[in-house]
XYZ file of C-alpha atoms in Angstrom:
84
model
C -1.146 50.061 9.927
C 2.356 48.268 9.919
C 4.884 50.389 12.295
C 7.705 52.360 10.776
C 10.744 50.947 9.728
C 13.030 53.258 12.012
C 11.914 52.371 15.189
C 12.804 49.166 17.316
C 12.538 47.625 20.603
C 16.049 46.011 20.996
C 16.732 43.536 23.846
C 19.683 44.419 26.076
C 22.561 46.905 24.087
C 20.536 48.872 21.081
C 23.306 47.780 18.784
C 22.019 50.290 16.021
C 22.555 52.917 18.785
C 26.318 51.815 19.680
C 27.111 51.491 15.748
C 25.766 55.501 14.840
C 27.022 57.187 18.072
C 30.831 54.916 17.117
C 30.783 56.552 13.669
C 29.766 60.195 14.844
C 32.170 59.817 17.940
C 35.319 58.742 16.010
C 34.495 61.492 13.508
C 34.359 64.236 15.646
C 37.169 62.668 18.334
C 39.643 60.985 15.807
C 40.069 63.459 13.222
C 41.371 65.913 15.292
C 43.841 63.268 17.136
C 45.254 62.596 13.589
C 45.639 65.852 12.856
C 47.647 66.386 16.126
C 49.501 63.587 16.180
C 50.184 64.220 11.537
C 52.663 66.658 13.201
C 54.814 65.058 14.868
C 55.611 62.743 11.951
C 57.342 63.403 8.289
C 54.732 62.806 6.202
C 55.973 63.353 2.860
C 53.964 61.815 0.576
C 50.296 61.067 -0.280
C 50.277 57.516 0.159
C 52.051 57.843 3.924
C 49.666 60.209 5.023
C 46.981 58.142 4.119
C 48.638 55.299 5.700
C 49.123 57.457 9.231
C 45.512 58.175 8.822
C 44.479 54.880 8.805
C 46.643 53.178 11.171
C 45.636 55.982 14.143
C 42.343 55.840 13.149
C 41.262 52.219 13.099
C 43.081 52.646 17.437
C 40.701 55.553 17.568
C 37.559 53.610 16.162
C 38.730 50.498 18.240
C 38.731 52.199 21.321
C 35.647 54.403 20.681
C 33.544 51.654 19.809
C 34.321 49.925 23.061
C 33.545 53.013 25.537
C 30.379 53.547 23.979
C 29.956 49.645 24.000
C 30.733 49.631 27.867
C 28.717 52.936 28.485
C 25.435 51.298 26.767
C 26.123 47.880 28.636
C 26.188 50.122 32.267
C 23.109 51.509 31.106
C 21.215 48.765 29.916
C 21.992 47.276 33.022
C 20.382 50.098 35.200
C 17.436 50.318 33.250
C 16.059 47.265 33.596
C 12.761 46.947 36.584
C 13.202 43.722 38.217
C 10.017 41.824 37.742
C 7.887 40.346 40.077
């Protein structure tokens, strides 16, 4: 029987991993952040929210992506058994 699609057996950083816990960690981090930080601007139109939105989001993503990056790098590196 051929094995599921979902599953893998990555080598070093599960990329997959890094990529869905990026998108669910900006999410839940960032929008707040640009909601915070909306008020301390004039944003009087549509089109400069939008802009605010994505300019202090794509730090937020940027920086998320590399924490989890690093964390999943620190513990790749710990789980590996030496072998013998």
């Amino acid at each position: 029987m051929p094995e599921p699609v979902e599953t893998s057996d990555p080598e070093g950083v599960d990329y997959g991993w890094v990529m869905q816990t990026t998108f669910v960690t900006t999410i839940l981090v960032g929008a707040p952040i640009v909601a915070l930080l909306s008020t301390q601007f004039s944003l009087p139109t549509w089109g400069s929210r939008v802009e605010f939105a994505i300019r202090v989001g794509a730090v937020v993503w940027i920086l998320t992506a590399l924490a989890v990056f690093a964390y999943a790098k620190r513990l790749e590196g710990r789980s590996q058994v030496p072998e013998e």
